[in-house]
């Protein structure tokens, strides 16, 4: 009888154990499926923005720019970026070279050819020669010959680096006279509107040299039709990031669904650049800005001595690293 009761009890315990195990397995399965679904609902894009390299092969430093050290500064950036294994692309936002000579661009290119990630660029006001040999077509031809990923034949262009993202590169440099001001003509504005119309369901990343929002007032450097361009960009409601240079200063401003990011110059204090990770979720897009400084600390210390106020160019903490969310 005792043996019979023990068997009955064991069978009962075994039945409940099977039910408990089945419930745990079901919960784990649901949790794993939820996790996979959450992962599939988010996609990330990681890129670097390097601005105002002002490369010169053999030169001396000026009262503001460490031009004589530009090759070392550029090589330091390339080395740092190559240590990152997951960068989708690198964007140079203008003034790749300091003097608009073919020999300077030809000297610049081998340095950036060492990048492991694809690289692209916007034109800056130092890049082309007004009325000289290094014009838009020559510049583009030289880059295409050196850079296998660069296939574009116009100074402004777009591409899709990953599903859900659209990169738009603008050329807002005035090329019919020597000036540090910027302007975007009507043809390019129409092209931009067409690109934005096609990208209404994507996160848009816009790159240009002269900023839409100035980090500080400078009438001789401003974008002359900034209000018109801002009005066009902000008429769209999808997540948009705008990345700029020119002022050698850091500044981040968010207007609703548009994040304006002005980055410092590599050639001037604080001799920094950015790595940006953008992640799309169902209900929001997150911009994670990471501030990166040169490893050439002696050059950086020298550069700081050349500026009146380092804080003007380095910006506040929020203008350097930070996480910014845009609700969808």
CSV table of C-alpha atoms in Angstrom, one decimal:
chain,number,residue,atom,x,y,z
A,1,UNK,CA,0.0,0.0,0.0
A,2,UNK,CA,2.8,2.4,0.9
A,3,UNK,CA,4.5,1.6,-2.4
A,4,UNK,CA,1.2,2.3,-4.3
A,5,UNK,CA,0.8,5.7,-2.6
A,6,UNK,CA,4.4,6.7,-3.4
A,7,UNK,CA,3.9,5.9,-7.2
A,8,UNK,CA,0.7,7.8,-7.3
A,9,UNK,CA,2.3,10.8,-5.6
A,10,UNK,CA,5.3,10.6,-8.0
A,11,UNK,CA,3.0,10.5,-11.0
A,12,UNK,CA,1.1,13.6,-9.7
A,13,UNK,CA,4.4,15.5,-9.1
A,14,UNK,CA,5.6,14.5,-12.6
A,15,UNK,CA,2.4,15.8,-14.2
A,16,UNK,CA,2.8,19.2,-12.5
A,17,UNK,CA,6.5,19.3,-13.3
A,18,UNK,CA,5.7,18.8,-17.0
A,19,UNK,CA,3.1,21.6,-16.8
A,20,UNK,CA,5.6,24.0,-15.1
A,21,UNK,CA,8.4,23.2,-17.6
A,22,UNK,CA,6.0,23.7,-20.5
A,23,UNK,CA,5.0,27.1,-19.1
A,24,UNK,CA,8.6,28.2,-18.6
A,25,UNK,CA,9.4,27.0,-22.2
A,26,UNK,CA,6.5,29.0,-23.5
A,27,UNK,CA,7.5,32.1,-21.6
A,28,UNK,CA,11.1,31.8,-22.9
A,29,UNK,CA,9.9,31.4,-26.4
A,30,UNK,CA,7.7,34.5,-26.2
A,31,UNK,CA,10.5,36.5,-24.7
A,32,UNK,CA,12.9,35.4,-27.4
A,33,UNK,CA,10.4,36.2,-30.2
A,34,UNK,CA,9.8,39.6,-28.6
A,35,UNK,CA,13.5,40.3,-28.4
A,36,UNK,CA,14.0,39.3,-32.1
A,37,UNK,CA,11.0,41.5,-33.0
A,38,UNK,CA,12.5,44.5,-31.0
A,39,UNK,CA,15.8,44.0,-32.8
A,40,UNK,CA,14.2,43.9,-36.2
A,41,UNK,CA,12.3,47.1,-35.5
A,42,UNK,CA,15.5,49.1,-35.1
A,43,UNK,CA,18.3,49.7,-37.5
A,44,UNK,CA,21.5,51.7,-36.8
A,45,UNK,CA,23.8,53.7,-39.1
A,46,UNK,CA,27.2,54.8,-37.9
A,47,UNK,CA,29.3,57.4,-39.6
A,48,UNK,CA,32.1,59.9,-38.9
A,49,UNK,CA,32.0,63.6,-39.7
A,50,UNK,CA,35.4,65.3,-40.3
A,51,UNK,CA,35.4,69.0,-41.1
A,52,UNK,CA,37.9,71.6,-42.3
A,53,UNK,CA,41.1,69.6,-42.6
A,54,UNK,CA,42.7,72.4,-44.5
A,55,UNK,CA,45.4,70.0,-45.7
A,56,UNK,CA,48.7,71.3,-47.1
A,57,UNK,CA,51.6,69.1,-47.8
A,58,UNK,CA,54.5,71.5,-47.0
A,59,UNK,CA,53.4,74.6,-45.1
A,60,UNK,CA,53.7,76.6,-41.9
A,61,UNK,CA,51.1,77.2,-39.2
A,62,UNK,CA,49.2,80.4,-39.3
A,63,UNK,CA,47.8,82.5,-36.5
A,64,UNK,CA,44.7,80.4,-36.4
A,65,UNK,CA,45.2,77.1,-38.3
A,66,UNK,CA,47.8,74.4,-37.7
A,67,UNK,CA,48.2,74.0,-41.4
A,68,UNK,CA,51.8,72.9,-41.1
A,69,UNK,CA,50.6,69.9,-39.0
A,70,UNK,CA,47.6,69.1,-41.2
A,71,UNK,CA,49.1,65.8,-42.6
A,72,UNK,CA,49.8,64.5,-39.1
A,73,UNK,CA,46.3,65.5,-37.9
A,74,UNK,CA,44.6,63.8,-40.8
A,75,UNK,CA,46.7,60.6,-40.4
A,76,UNK,CA,45.7,60.5,-36.7
A,77,UNK,CA,42.0,60.7,-37.7
A,78,UNK,CA,42.4,57.9,-40.2
A,79,UNK,CA,44.1,55.7,-37.6
A,80,UNK,CA,41.4,56.4,-35.0
A,81,UNK,CA,38.6,55.7,-37.5
A,82,UNK,CA,40.3,52.5,-38.7
A,83,UNK,CA,40.2,51.2,-35.1
A,84,UNK,CA,36.4,51.3,-35.4
A,85,UNK,CA,35.1,48.2,-37.2
A,86,UNK,CA,31.5,49.2,-37.7
A,87,UNK,CA,31.6,52.7,-39.4
A,88,UNK,CA,29.4,52.7,-42.5
A,89,UNK,CA,31.0,55.8,-44.1
A,90,UNK,CA,33.1,58.9,-43.4
A,91,UNK,CA,32.0,62.4,-44.6
A,92,UNK,CA,34.3,65.3,-45.0
A,93,UNK,CA,32.3,68.5,-44.8
A,94,UNK,CA,34.4,70.9,-46.8
A,95,UNK,CA,37.8,72.6,-46.9
A,96,UNK,CA,39.6,69.3,-47.4
A,97,UNK,CA,42.6,71.4,-48.7
A,98,UNK,CA,43.7,74.9,-47.6
A,99,UNK,CA,44.9,76.2,-51.0
A,100,UNK,CA,42.9,75.3,-54.1
A,101,UNK,CA,45.8,73.8,-56.1
A,102,UNK,CA,45.8,70.4,-57.8
A,103,UNK,CA,49.0,69.4,-56.1
A,104,UNK,CA,47.4,69.8,-52.7
A,105,UNK,CA,44.4,67.7,-53.6
A,106,UNK,CA,46.7,65.1,-55.1
A,107,UNK,CA,48.7,65.1,-51.9
A,108,UNK,CA,45.5,64.9,-49.7
A,109,UNK,CA,44.0,61.8,-51.5
A,110,UNK,CA,46.6,59.2,-50.5
A,111,UNK,CA,46.0,59.9,-46.8
A,112,UNK,CA,42.3,59.3,-47.0
A,113,UNK,CA,42.8,56.3,-49.3
A,114,UNK,CA,44.0,54.5,-46.1
A,115,UNK,CA,40.5,54.7,-44.6
A,116,UNK,CA,38.8,51.3,-44.2
A,117,UNK,CA,35.3,52.8,-44.5
A,118,UNK,CA,33.9,54.5,-47.7
A,119,UNK,CA,34.4,58.2,-47.7
A,120,UNK,CA,32.6,61.1,-49.3
A,121,UNK,CA,32.8,64.9,-49.2
A,122,UNK,CA,31.1,68.3,-49.6
A,123,UNK,CA,32.8,71.2,-51.2
A,124,UNK,CA,34.2,74.0,-49.0
A,125,UNK,CA,35.1,77.5,-50.0
A,126,UNK,CA,38.9,76.6,-50.0
A,127,UNK,CA,38.5,73.6,-52.3
A,128,UNK,CA,38.1,75.1,-55.7
A,129,UNK,CA,40.0,77.8,-57.6
A,130,UNK,CA,37.9,80.7,-58.8
A,131,UNK,CA,38.9,81.1,-62.5
A,132,UNK,CA,41.7,78.6,-62.1
A,133,UNK,CA,42.5,75.0,-63.0
A,134,UNK,CA,41.1,73.2,-59.9
A,135,UNK,CA,37.4,73.7,-60.8
A,136,UNK,CA,34.4,71.4,-59.9
A,137,UNK,CA,34.9,69.0,-62.8
A,138,UNK,CA,38.6,68.5,-62.2
A,139,UNK,CA,38.1,68.1,-58.5
A,140,UNK,CA,35.4,65.4,-59.0
A,141,UNK,CA,37.5,63.6,-61.6
A,142,UNK,CA,40.4,63.4,-59.3
A,143,UNK,CA,38.3,62.1,-56.4
A,144,UNK,CA,36.6,59.5,-58.6
A,145,UNK,CA,40.0,58.3,-59.9
A,146,UNK,CA,41.2,57.8,-56.3
A,147,UNK,CA,38.0,56.7,-54.5
A,148,UNK,CA,36.3,53.6,-55.8
A,149,UNK,CA,33.2,54.3,-53.7
A,150,UNK,CA,32.7,57.8,-55.2
A,151,UNK,CA,30.7,57.6,-58.5
A,152,UNK,CA,29.1,61.1,-58.6
A,153,UNK,CA,29.6,63.6,-61.4
A,154,UNK,CA,27.9,66.6,-59.7
A,155,UNK,CA,28.9,68.7,-56.7
A,156,UNK,CA,25.6,67.8,-55.0
A,157,UNK,CA,24.3,64.2,-54.8
A,158,UNK,CA,22.5,61.6,-52.7
A,159,UNK,CA,22.7,58.0,-51.9
A,160,UNK,CA,21.2,55.3,-49.6
A,161,UNK,CA,23.9,53.9,-47.2
A,162,UNK,CA,21.4,51.6,-45.6
A,163,UNK,CA,17.7,50.8,-45.8
A,164,UNK,CA,15.7,53.5,-44.0
A,165,UNK,CA,18.4,56.2,-44.5
A,166,UNK,CA,19.0,58.8,-47.2
A,167,UNK,CA,22.2,60.9,-47.4
A,168,UNK,CA,21.9,64.2,-49.2
A,169,UNK,CA,25.1,66.2,-49.9
A,170,UNK,CA,24.7,69.9,-50.8
A,171,UNK,CA,27.0,72.3,-52.4
A,172,UNK,CA,26.4,75.7,-50.9
A,173,UNK,CA,29.6,77.4,-52.0
A,174,UNK,CA,29.6,80.5,-54.2
A,175,UNK,CA,31.9,79.8,-57.1
A,176,UNK,CA,31.7,82.9,-59.3
A,177,UNK,CA,33.7,85.2,-56.9
A,178,UNK,CA,36.0,84.9,-53.9
A,179,UNK,CA,33.9,85.0,-50.8
A,180,UNK,CA,33.4,83.0,-47.5
A,181,UNK,CA,29.6,83.4,-47.7
A,182,UNK,CA,27.4,80.6,-49.0
A,183,UNK,CA,24.3,80.3,-51.1
A,184,UNK,CA,22.2,77.6,-52.7
A,185,UNK,CA,20.7,78.4,-56.1
A,186,UNK,CA,17.2,77.7,-57.2
A,187,UNK,CA,18.1,74.6,-59.3
A,188,UNK,CA,19.7,72.9,-56.3
A,189,UNK,CA,16.8,73.9,-54.1
A,190,UNK,CA,14.4,72.2,-56.6
A,191,UNK,CA,16.6,69.1,-56.6
A,192,UNK,CA,16.7,69.1,-52.8
A,193,UNK,CA,12.9,69.3,-52.6
A,194,UNK,CA,12.6,66.4,-55.1
A,195,UNK,CA,15.0,64.3,-52.9
A,196,UNK,CA,13.2,65.2,-49.7
A,197,UNK,CA,9.9,64.2,-51.3
A,198,UNK,CA,11.3,60.8,-52.2
A,199,UNK,CA,12.6,60.3,-48.7
A,200,UNK,CA,9.5,61.1,-46.6
A,201,UNK,CA,9.6,57.7,-45.0
A,202,UNK,CA,13.3,57.7,-44.3
A,203,UNK,CA,15.7,59.3,-41.9
A,204,UNK,CA,17.5,62.0,-43.9
A,205,UNK,CA,21.1,63.1,-43.3
A,206,UNK,CA,22.1,66.3,-45.0
A,207,UNK,CA,25.7,67.4,-45.3
A,208,UNK,CA,27.0,70.9,-46.3
A,209,UNK,CA,29.9,73.2,-45.6
A,210,UNK,CA,28.3,76.6,-44.7
A,211,UNK,CA,25.9,76.1,-41.8
A,212,UNK,CA,22.2,76.8,-41.8
A,213,UNK,CA,22.4,78.0,-38.1
A,214,UNK,CA,25.5,79.9,-37.2
A,215,UNK,CA,27.4,78.8,-34.1
A,216,UNK,CA,28.2,82.5,-33.7
A,217,UNK,CA,27.5,85.6,-35.7
A,218,UNK,CA,29.8,86.2,-38.7
A,219,UNK,CA,28.2,88.2,-41.6
A,220,UNK,CA,31.1,87.4,-43.9
A,221,UNK,CA,30.7,83.6,-43.5
A,222,UNK,CA,26.9,83.1,-43.3
A,223,UNK,CA,24.6,81.3,-45.7
A,224,UNK,CA,22.8,84.1,-47.5
A,225,UNK,CA,19.6,82.2,-48.0
A,226,UNK,CA,19.7,80.2,-44.8
A,227,UNK,CA,16.1,81.1,-44.0
A,228,UNK,CA,14.9,79.8,-47.3
A,229,UNK,CA,16.8,76.5,-46.9
A,230,UNK,CA,15.7,76.1,-43.3
A,231,UNK,CA,12.1,76.6,-44.3
A,232,UNK,CA,12.3,73.9,-47.0
A,233,UNK,CA,14.0,71.4,-44.7
A,234,UNK,CA,11.6,72.0,-41.8
A,235,UNK,CA,8.6,71.6,-44.0
A,236,UNK,CA,9.2,67.8,-43.8
A,237,UNK,CA,8.3,65.9,-40.6
A,238,UNK,CA,10.5,62.8,-40.9
A,239,UNK,CA,13.7,62.7,-38.7
A,240,UNK,CA,16.4,64.9,-40.3
A,241,UNK,CA,20.0,65.6,-39.3
A,242,UNK,CA,21.9,68.5,-40.8
A,243,UNK,CA,25.7,68.3,-40.5
A,244,UNK,CA,27.9,71.3,-41.3
A,245,UNK,CA,31.4,72.9,-40.7
A,246,UNK,CA,33.0,76.2,-42.0
A,247,UNK,CA,33.0,78.1,-38.6
A,248,UNK,CA,35.5,75.8,-37.0
A,249,UNK,CA,33.1,75.6,-34.1
A,250,UNK,CA,30.8,73.1,-32.3
A,251,UNK,CA,27.1,73.8,-32.0
A,252,UNK,CA,24.1,71.5,-31.8
A,253,UNK,CA,20.6,72.9,-32.1
A,254,UNK,CA,17.3,70.9,-32.3
A,255,UNK,CA,14.2,72.3,-34.0
A,256,UNK,CA,11.4,69.7,-33.5
A,257,UNK,CA,12.3,66.9,-35.9
A,258,UNK,CA,15.5,68.5,-37.3
A,259,UNK,CA,18.9,68.3,-35.6
A,260,UNK,CA,21.5,70.8,-36.7
A,261,UNK,CA,25.0,69.7,-36.0
A,262,UNK,CA,28.0,72.1,-36.5
A,263,UNK,CA,31.3,70.4,-36.1
A,264,UNK,CA,34.7,71.9,-35.3
A,265,UNK,CA,37.8,72.0,-37.6
A,266,UNK,CA,40.4,69.4,-37.5
A,267,UNK,CA,43.1,72.0,-38.3
A,268,UNK,CA,42.1,74.4,-35.4
A,269,UNK,CA,41.5,74.0,-31.7
A,270,UNK,CA,39.9,71.8,-30.4
A,271,UNK,CA,41.2,69.6,-33.3
A,272,UNK,CA,38.2,67.3,-33.1
A,273,UNK,CA,35.8,65.4,-35.2
A,274,UNK,CA,32.6,63.4,-34.5
A,275,UNK,CA,31.4,59.8,-34.7
A,276,UNK,CA,27.6,59.7,-35.0
A,277,UNK,CA,25.3,56.7,-34.5
A,278,UNK,CA,21.7,57.1,-35.7
A,279,UNK,CA,19.2,54.4,-34.8
A,280,UNK,CA,15.7,54.1,-36.2
A,281,UNK,CA,12.9,52.8,-33.9
A,282,UNK,CA,9.2,52.5,-34.6
A,283,UNK,CA,8.3,55.6,-32.6
A,284,UNK,CA,11.6,57.6,-32.6
A,285,UNK,CA,15.0,58.2,-34.1
A,286,UNK,CA,18.0,58.6,-31.8
A,287,UNK,CA,21.2,60.5,-32.7
A,288,UNK,CA,24.2,59.6,-30.5
A,289,UNK,CA,26.9,62.1,-31.0
A,290,UNK,CA,30.4,61.1,-29.9
A,291,UNK,CA,33.1,63.8,-29.6
A,292,UNK,CA,36.6,62.6,-30.8
A,293,UNK,CA,39.8,64.6,-30.3
A,294,UNK,CA,43.1,64.3,-32.0
A,295,UNK,CA,45.7,62.0,-30.3
A,296,UNK,CA,48.3,64.6,-31.3
A,297,UNK,CA,48.1,66.4,-27.9
A,298,UNK,CA,51.2,68.5,-28.5
A,299,UNK,CA,49.6,70.0,-31.6
A,300,UNK,CA,46.3,70.5,-29.8
A,301,UNK,CA,48.0,72.4,-27.0
A,302,UNK,CA,49.8,74.6,-29.6
A,303,UNK,CA,46.5,75.2,-31.4
A,304,UNK,CA,44.8,76.3,-28.2
A,305,UNK,CA,47.4,79.0,-27.7
A,306,UNK,CA,46.4,80.4,-31.1
A,307,UNK,CA,42.8,81.1,-30.4
A,308,UNK,CA,41.4,83.9,-28.3
A,309,UNK,CA,38.8,81.7,-26.5
A,310,UNK,CA,38.8,78.0,-26.8
A,311,UNK,CA,35.3,77.7,-25.5
A,312,UNK,CA,33.9,79.5,-28.5
A,313,UNK,CA,35.1,76.8,-30.8
A,314,UNK,CA,34.8,73.8,-28.5
A,315,UNK,CA,31.2,74.8,-27.5
A,316,UNK,CA,29.4,73.7,-24.4
A,317,UNK,CA,29.2,70.1,-23.3
A,318,UNK,CA,25.9,69.6,-25.1
A,319,UNK,CA,27.5,70.8,-28.3
A,320,UNK,CA,30.1,68.0,-28.1
A,321,UNK,CA,28.7,64.6,-27.1
A,322,UNK,CA,25.1,63.8,-26.4
A,323,UNK,CA,22.0,61.8,-27.2
A,324,UNK,CA,19.2,63.5,-29.1
A,325,UNK,CA,15.8,61.9,-29.7
A,326,UNK,CA,13.3,62.8,-32.5
A,327,UNK,CA,9.8,61.5,-32.1
A,328,UNK,CA,8.0,60.1,-35.1
